[in-house]
mmCIF file of C-alpha atoms in Angstrom:
data_model
loop_
_atom_site.group_PDB
_atom_site.id
_atom_site.type_symbol
_atom_site.label_atom_id
_atom_site.label_comp_id
_atom_site.label_asym_id
_atom_site.label_seq_id
_atom_site.Cartn_x
_atom_site.Cartn_y
_atom_site.Cartn_z
ATOM 1 C CA MET A 1 130.327 153.905 89.762
ATOM 2 C CA ASP A 2 127.663 155.968 87.993
ATOM 3 C CA LEU A 3 126.294 158.799 90.125
ATOM 4 C CA LYS A 4 122.974 158.688 88.238
ATOM 5 C CA ASN A 5 122.426 155.073 89.311
ATOM 6 C CA LEU A 6 123.301 155.960 92.857
ATOM 7 C CA LEU A 7 121.138 159.079 92.910
ATOM 8 C CA PRO A 8 117.754 158.577 91.208
ATOM 9 C CA LYS A 9 115.405 161.589 91.130
ATOM 10 C CA GLU A 10 113.457 160.170 94.073
ATOM 11 C CA HIS A 11 116.623 160.512 96.166
ATOM 12 C CA ILE A 12 116.795 164.271 95.623
ATOM 13 C CA LEU A 13 114.933 166.331 98.222
ATOM 14 C CA LEU A 14 115.022 170.045 97.405
ATOM 15 C CA ASN A 15 114.123 172.652 100.016
ATOM 16 C CA THR A 16 113.135 170.081 102.580
ATOM 17 C CA PRO A 17 111.182 171.741 105.419
ATOM 18 C CA CYS A 18 113.101 169.974 108.228
ATOM 19 C CA GLN A 19 113.807 171.935 111.409
ATOM 20 C CA SER A 20 116.361 169.685 113.085
ATOM 21 C CA ARG A 21 119.040 167.104 112.388
ATOM 22 C CA GLN A 22 116.750 164.326 113.598
ATOM 23 C CA GLU A 23 114.009 165.389 111.191
ATOM 24 C CA LEU A 24 116.530 165.596 108.385
ATOM 25 C CA PHE A 25 117.839 162.079 109.085
ATOM 26 C CA GLU A 26 114.278 160.777 109.066
ATOM 27 C CA ALA A 27 113.537 162.577 105.780
ATOM 28 C CA VAL A 28 116.615 161.284 103.935
ATOM 29 C CA THR A 29 115.969 157.748 105.153
ATOM 30 C CA VAL A 30 112.494 157.604 103.550
ATOM 31 C CA PRO A 31 113.708 157.341 99.905
ATOM 32 C CA LEU A 32 116.421 154.889 100.958
ATOM 33 C CA ALA A 33 113.783 152.686 102.587
ATOM 34 C CA ASN A 34 111.436 153.042 99.601
ATOM 35 C CA SER A 35 114.239 151.920 97.267
ATOM 36 C CA GLY A 36 114.908 148.854 99.394
ATOM 37 C CA ILE A 37 118.408 150.064 100.231
ATOM 38 C CA VAL A 38 117.573 150.388 103.931
ATOM 39 C CA ALA A 39 115.575 147.552 105.485
ATOM 40 C CA ASP A 40 114.834 149.284 108.791
ATOM 41 C CA ALA A 41 114.450 153.083 108.643
ATOM 42 C CA SER A 42 114.471 153.596 112.385
ATOM 43 C CA ALA A 43 117.687 151.576 112.828
ATOM 44 C CA PHE A 44 119.381 153.570 110.064
ATOM 45 C CA VAL A 45 118.381 156.917 111.614
ATOM 46 C CA THR A 46 119.872 155.679 114.894
ATOM 47 C CA ALA A 47 123.069 154.660 113.061
ATOM 48 C CA LEU A 48 123.350 158.114 111.428
ATOM 49 C CA GLU A 49 122.945 159.795 114.807
ATOM 50 C CA ALA A 50 125.498 157.469 116.444
ATOM 51 C CA ARG A 51 128.030 158.187 113.692
ATOM 52 C CA GLU A 52 127.451 161.916 114.129
ATOM 53 C CA GLN A 53 128.186 161.565 117.851
ATOM 54 C CA GLN A 54 131.613 160.078 117.042
ATOM 55 C CA VAL A 55 132.845 162.839 114.720
ATOM 56 C CA THR A 56 130.754 165.463 112.976
ATOM 57 C CA THR A 57 130.291 165.102 109.231
ATOM 58 C CA ARG A 58 129.692 168.825 108.803
ATOM 59 C CA VAL A 59 131.991 170.363 106.235
ATOM 60 C CA GLU A 60 132.553 174.091 106.103
ATOM 61 C CA PRO A 61 130.692 176.038 104.856
ATOM 62 C CA GLY A 62 127.175 174.800 105.535
ATOM 63 C CA ILE A 63 127.464 171.361 104.021
ATOM 64 C CA ALA A 64 127.209 167.988 105.707
ATOM 65 C CA ILE A 65 127.920 164.524 104.382
ATOM 66 C CA PRO A 66 126.174 162.325 106.962
ATOM 67 C CA HIS A 67 126.929 158.640 106.526
ATOM 68 C CA ALA A 68 126.613 155.453 108.509
ATOM 69 C CA ARG A 69 127.440 151.787 108.252
ATOM 70 C CA SER A 70 124.696 149.434 109.276
ATOM 71 C CA ALA A 71 123.575 145.849 108.882
ATOM 72 C CA VAL A 72 120.177 147.186 107.747
ATOM 73 C CA VAL A 73 121.796 148.728 104.633
ATOM 74 C CA LYS A 74 121.612 146.298 101.715
ATOM 75 C CA ARG A 75 123.730 148.237 99.203
ATOM 76 C CA LEU A 76 125.466 151.582 98.834
ATOM 77 C CA GLY A 77 122.939 154.439 98.667
ATOM 78 C CA LEU A 78 122.992 158.219 98.325
ATOM 79 C CA VAL A 79 120.412 160.933 99.030
ATOM 80 C CA LEU A 80 120.866 164.624 98.292
ATOM 81 C CA ALA A 81 118.833 167.119 100.310
ATOM 82 C CA THR A 82 118.817 170.896 100.442
ATOM 83 C CA ALA A 83 117.246 173.170 103.049
ATOM 84 C CA PRO A 84 115.976 176.729 102.585
ATOM 85 C CA GLU A 85 117.757 179.697 104.209
ATOM 86 C CA PRO A 86 119.080 179.914 106.890
ATOM 87 C CA GLY A 87 119.590 176.146 107.053
ATOM 88 C CA ILE A 88 119.290 173.438 109.682
ATOM 89 C CA PRO A 89 121.281 173.402 112.951
ATOM 90 C CA PHE A 90 123.489 170.396 112.414
ATOM 91 C CA ASP A 91 125.872 170.096 115.327
ATOM 92 C CA PRO A 92 126.412 171.513 118.825
ATOM 93 C CA ASP A 93 128.863 174.096 117.441
ATOM 94 C CA GLY A 94 125.805 175.820 116.024
ATOM 95 C CA GLY A 95 126.720 175.408 112.413
ATOM 96 C CA LEU A 96 123.786 175.720 110.038
ATOM 97 C CA CYS A 97 123.797 173.517 106.960
ATOM 98 C CA ARG A 98 121.850 173.802 103.734
ATOM 99 C CA LEU A 99 123.275 170.961 101.659
ATOM 100 C CA PHE A 100 123.247 167.332 102.781
ATOM 101 C CA LEU A 101 124.723 164.373 100.952
ATOM 102 C CA CYS A 102 123.701 161.307 102.913
ATOM 103 C CA ILE A 103 125.459 157.999 102.256
ATOM 104 C CA ALA A 104 124.151 154.603 103.384
ATOM 105 C CA VAL A 105 126.949 152.056 103.724
ATOM 106 C CA PRO A 106 126.437 148.291 104.076
ATOM 107 C CA ALA A 107 128.103 146.893 107.208
ATOM 108 C CA ASN A 108 129.627 144.096 105.142
ATOM 109 C CA ALA A 109 131.411 146.541 102.825
ATOM 110 C CA PRO A 110 132.540 149.143 105.353
ATOM 111 C CA THR A 111 134.957 150.954 103.037
ATOM 112 C CA ALA A 112 132.863 150.780 99.846
ATOM 113 C CA HIS A 113 131.898 154.442 100.154
ATOM 114 C CA LEU A 114 135.327 156.014 100.609
ATOM 115 C CA GLY A 115 135.746 156.872 96.911
ATOM 116 C CA LEU A 116 132.290 158.431 96.805
ATOM 117 C CA LEU A 117 132.970 160.321 100.037
ATOM 118 C CA GLN A 118 136.220 161.673 98.570
ATOM 119 C CA ALA A 119 134.462 162.850 95.397
ATOM 120 C CA LEU A 120 131.618 164.513 97.329
ATOM 121 C CA ALA A 121 134.020 166.184 99.771
ATOM 122 C CA GLU A 122 135.956 167.657 96.826
ATOM 123 C CA PHE A 123 132.694 168.905 95.337
ATOM 124 C CA ALA A 124 131.713 170.437 98.692
ATOM 125 C CA ARG A 125 134.934 172.469 98.791
ATOM 126 C CA ASN A 126 134.071 174.230 95.533
ATOM 127 C CA ASP A 127 131.961 177.224 96.622
ATOM 128 C CA SER A 128 130.718 178.172 93.155
ATOM 129 C CA ARG A 129 129.452 174.673 92.343
ATOM 130 C CA VAL A 130 127.765 174.429 95.748
ATOM 131 C CA GLU A 131 126.061 177.789 95.158
ATOM 132 C CA ARG A 132 124.806 176.551 91.782
ATOM 133 C CA LEU A 133 123.488 173.381 93.380
ATOM 134 C CA LEU A 134 121.670 175.290 96.110
ATOM 135 C CA ALA A 135 120.007 177.462 93.451
ATOM 136 C CA VAL A 136 118.576 174.443 91.602
ATOM 137 C CA THR A 137 114.786 174.101 91.834
ATOM 138 C CA MET A 138 114.229 170.914 89.826
ATOM 139 C CA PRO A 139 115.775 167.511 90.615
ATOM 140 C CA SER A 140 116.559 166.910 86.939
ATOM 141 C CA ARG A 141 118.897 169.944 86.995
ATOM 142 C CA VAL A 142 120.933 168.547 89.879
ATOM 143 C CA PHE A 143 122.861 166.234 87.547
ATOM 144 C CA ARG A 144 124.102 169.153 85.446
ATOM 145 C CA VAL A 145 125.780 170.612 88.508
ATOM 146 C CA LEU A 146 127.035 167.228 89.678
ATOM 147 C CA ALA A 147 128.387 166.356 86.225
ATOM 148 C CA THR A 148 131.898 167.175 87.389
ATOM 149 C CA VAL A 149 131.766 164.678 90.247
ATOM 150 C CA ARG A 150 133.854 161.646 89.305
ATOM 151 C CA VAL A 151 133.262 158.649 91.530
ATOM 152 C CA MET B 1 139.184 134.433 120.599
ATOM 153 C CA ARG B 2 135.788 136.126 120.446
ATOM 154 C CA ALA B 3 137.066 138.998 122.593
ATOM 155 C CA PHE B 4 140.037 139.575 120.222
ATOM 156 C CA ALA B 5 137.760 139.398 117.184
ATOM 157 C CA GLN B 6 135.270 141.850 118.687
ATOM 158 C CA ALA B 7 138.115 144.209 119.628
ATOM 159 C CA LEU B 8 139.421 144.020 116.042
ATOM 160 C CA MET B 9 135.931 144.750 114.680
ATOM 161 C CA ASP B 10 135.584 147.787 116.970
ATOM 162 C CA LEU B 11 139.103 148.922 116.095
ATOM 163 C CA GLN B 12 138.408 148.642 112.358
ATOM 164 C CA GLU B 13 135.220 150.700 112.777
ATOM 165 C CA LEU B 14 137.055 153.508 114.607
ATOM 166 C CA GLU B 15 139.919 153.508 112.119
ATOM 167 C CA ILE B 16 137.437 153.821 109.245
ATOM 168 C CA VAL B 17 135.786 156.759 111.059
ATOM 169 C CA ARG B 18 139.239 158.350 111.236
ATOM 170 C CA GLN B 19 139.743 157.721 107.496
ATOM 171 C CA GLU B 20 136.359 159.286 106.768
ATOM 172 C CA SER B 21 137.230 162.314 108.849
ATOM 173 C CA ALA B 22 140.532 162.732 106.990
ATOM 174 C CA ILE B 23 138.539 162.851 103.738
ATOM 175 C CA VAL B 24 135.805 165.183 105.035
ATOM 176 C CA HIS B 25 137.857 167.509 107.229
ATOM 177 C CA GLY B 26 141.255 167.486 105.511
ATOM 178 C CA ASP B 27 143.861 169.252 107.628
ATOM 179 C CA ASP B 28 141.456 169.588 110.582
ATOM 180 C CA ALA B 29 140.873 165.836 110.827
ATOM 181 C CA ALA B 30 143.455 165.226 113.573
ATOM 182 C CA THR B 31 141.735 167.810 115.806
ATOM 183 C CA LYS B 32 138.269 166.438 115.073
ATOM 184 C CA THR B 33 139.179 162.814 115.820
ATOM 185 C CA VAL B 34 141.375 163.401 118.871
ATOM 186 C CA GLU B 35 138.629 162.013 121.122
ATOM 187 C CA LEU B 36 138.837 158.667 119.313
ATOM 188 C CA ASP B 37 142.558 158.214 119.999
ATOM 189 C CA PRO B 38 142.343 156.837 123.585
ATOM 190 C CA GLU B 39 139.681 154.326 122.546
ATOM 191 C CA ILE B 40 141.755 153.196 119.561
ATOM 192 C CA ALA B 41 144.853 152.858 121.764
ATOM 193 C CA SER B 42 142.888 150.870 124.348
ATOM 194 C CA LEU B 43 141.558 148.457 121.699
ATOM 195 C CA ARG B 44 145.019 147.964 120.227
ATOM 196 C CA ASP B 45 146.302 147.092 123.707
ATOM 197 C CA GLN B 46 143.709 144.304 123.982
ATOM 198 C CA VAL B 47 145.035 142.453 120.932
ATOM 199 C CA PRO B 48 148.273 140.373 120.864
ATOM 200 C CA PRO B 49 150.995 142.058 118.737
ATOM 201 C CA PRO B 50 151.239 139.283 116.066
ATOM 202 C CA VAL B 51 147.462 139.484 115.491
ATOM 203 C CA LEU B 52 147.666 143.256 115.352
ATOM 204 C CA ARG B 53 150.480 143.128 112.773
ATOM 205 C CA ARG B 54 148.407 140.860 110.534
ATOM 206 C CA PHE B 55 145.340 143.077 111.044
ATOM 207 C CA ASP B 56 147.321 146.196 110.073
ATOM 208 C CA GLY B 57 148.668 144.400 106.997
ATOM 209 C CA TYR B 58 145.183 143.492 105.787
ATOM 210 C CA ARG B 59 143.933 147.019 106.471
ATOM 211 C CA ARG B 60 146.761 148.465 104.378
ATOM 212 C CA GLN B 61 146.366 146.002 101.518
ATOM 213 C CA GLN B 62 142.619 145.373 101.381
ATOM 214 C CA GLY B 63 140.993 148.090 103.489
ATOM 215 C CA VAL B 64 138.918 145.545 105.389
ATOM 216 C CA ALA B 65 140.708 143.192 107.791
ATOM 217 C CA ILE B 66 137.842 141.610 109.696
ATOM 218 C CA VAL B 67 134.393 140.558 108.528
ATOM 219 C CA ARG B 68 131.443 138.725 110.006
ATOM 220 C CA GLU B 69 130.434 135.122 109.355
ATOM 221 C CA ALA B 70 126.739 134.277 109.005
ATOM 222 C CA ASP B 71 125.167 130.917 108.117
ATOM 223 C CA GLY B 72 128.589 129.489 107.307
ATOM 224 C CA ILE B 73 129.387 132.240 104.792
ATOM 225 C CA CYS B 74 132.187 134.788 105.041
ATOM 226 C CA LEU B 75 130.461 138.134 104.527
ATOM 227 C CA GLY B 76 133.677 139.563 103.085
ATOM 228 C CA CYS B 77 134.203 137.165 100.147
ATOM 229 C CA HIS B 78 130.735 135.536 100.254
ATOM 230 C CA LEU B 79 132.203 132.038 100.011
ATOM 231 C CA ASN B 80 131.274 129.079 102.187
ATOM 232 C CA ILE B 81 133.330 128.031 105.153
ATOM 233 C CA THR B 82 133.101 124.288 105.806
ATOM 234 C CA GLN B 83 131.245 123.168 108.916
ATOM 235 C CA GLY B 84 134.394 121.322 110.002
ATOM 236 C CA ASP B 85 136.443 124.517 109.885
ATOM 237 C CA LEU B 86 133.728 126.433 111.736
ATOM 238 C CA ASN B 87 133.637 123.756 114.437
ATOM 239 C CA ARG B 88 137.426 123.880 114.810
ATOM 240 C CA MET B 89 137.318 127.670 115.057
ATOM 241 C CA ARG B 90 134.612 127.542 117.715
ATOM 242 C CA ARG B 91 136.657 125.003 119.688
ATOM 243 C CA GLU B 92 139.624 127.391 119.257
ATOM 244 C CA GLU B 93 141.665 124.687 117.500
ATOM 245 C CA MET B 94 141.958 126.953 114.477
ATOM 246 C CA GLU B 95 142.403 130.710 114.080
ATOM 247 C CA TRP B 96 139.301 132.706 113.198
ATOM 248 C CA LEU B 97 140.410 133.386 109.633
ATOM 249 C CA CYS B 98 138.419 132.911 106.440
ATOM 250 C CA PRO B 99 140.042 129.964 104.589
ATOM 251 C CA ASN B 100 139.109 131.638 101.285
ATOM 252 C CA CYS B 101 139.996 135.348 101.585
ATOM 253 C CA GLY B 102 142.225 135.162 104.658
ATOM 254 C CA ARG B 103 140.487 137.961 106.551
ATOM 255 C CA PHE B 104 139.810 137.700 110.273
ATOM 256 C CA LEU B 105 136.330 136.428 111.064
ATOM 257 C CA LEU B 106 133.906 137.397 113.793
ATOM 258 C CA LEU B 107 131.854 134.218 114.079
ATOM 259 C CA SER B 108 128.110 134.409 114.620
ATOM 260 C CA GLU B 109 126.914 133.547 118.121
#
């Protein structure tokens, strides 16, 4: 799986001005809908929220990998979003997050994303690489930082 | 049969959530997913043990044990299921299994 195919420049949202988790979910769903990956944006936002209610996808420190399976997802999709300091309140524990790696998973291939999730979770545990990613100001530079991610 | 199939579908979903949490949360996953355990146990209780054994086997080997059927197509392997087989499944004369890939099927309404 090539990360560049999965993450076109339009799927990279740097310093998104969202104030809440709901706003963030709506923002990351827009490029997925525009790419035809998500057929019904509202249904996918609901699916992301429902998945979050089951078990949080927040990873320490300040990173979340929200993902959801849904019949409205036509193929595997990924959106990367960053938020300016101090971050967005992501779960009831009060954790603020600045980096979001949102995965859209087709309901008919419910485990198709597990390899990608594993690779992104490993990336998220590397503080120096995350810091470099958060400092990026141009989408084209994101791939340099993500070059080490092997899916 | 539909009730078993729906229970298996719900069970698969919760088990995948637990897998995801193990990846995302590492050592903390068991604490994070503890609230799912009673629901998983309750779903497993609703399914006969031989069905559950086969379900667990598919989950171990293929990751996905149950898939939906739509318009006569298994949405796991994307191959056709004959109308005769679908009719027999609906009449409960045949197990709800894809004749091609062998996974459990949740038939469309």
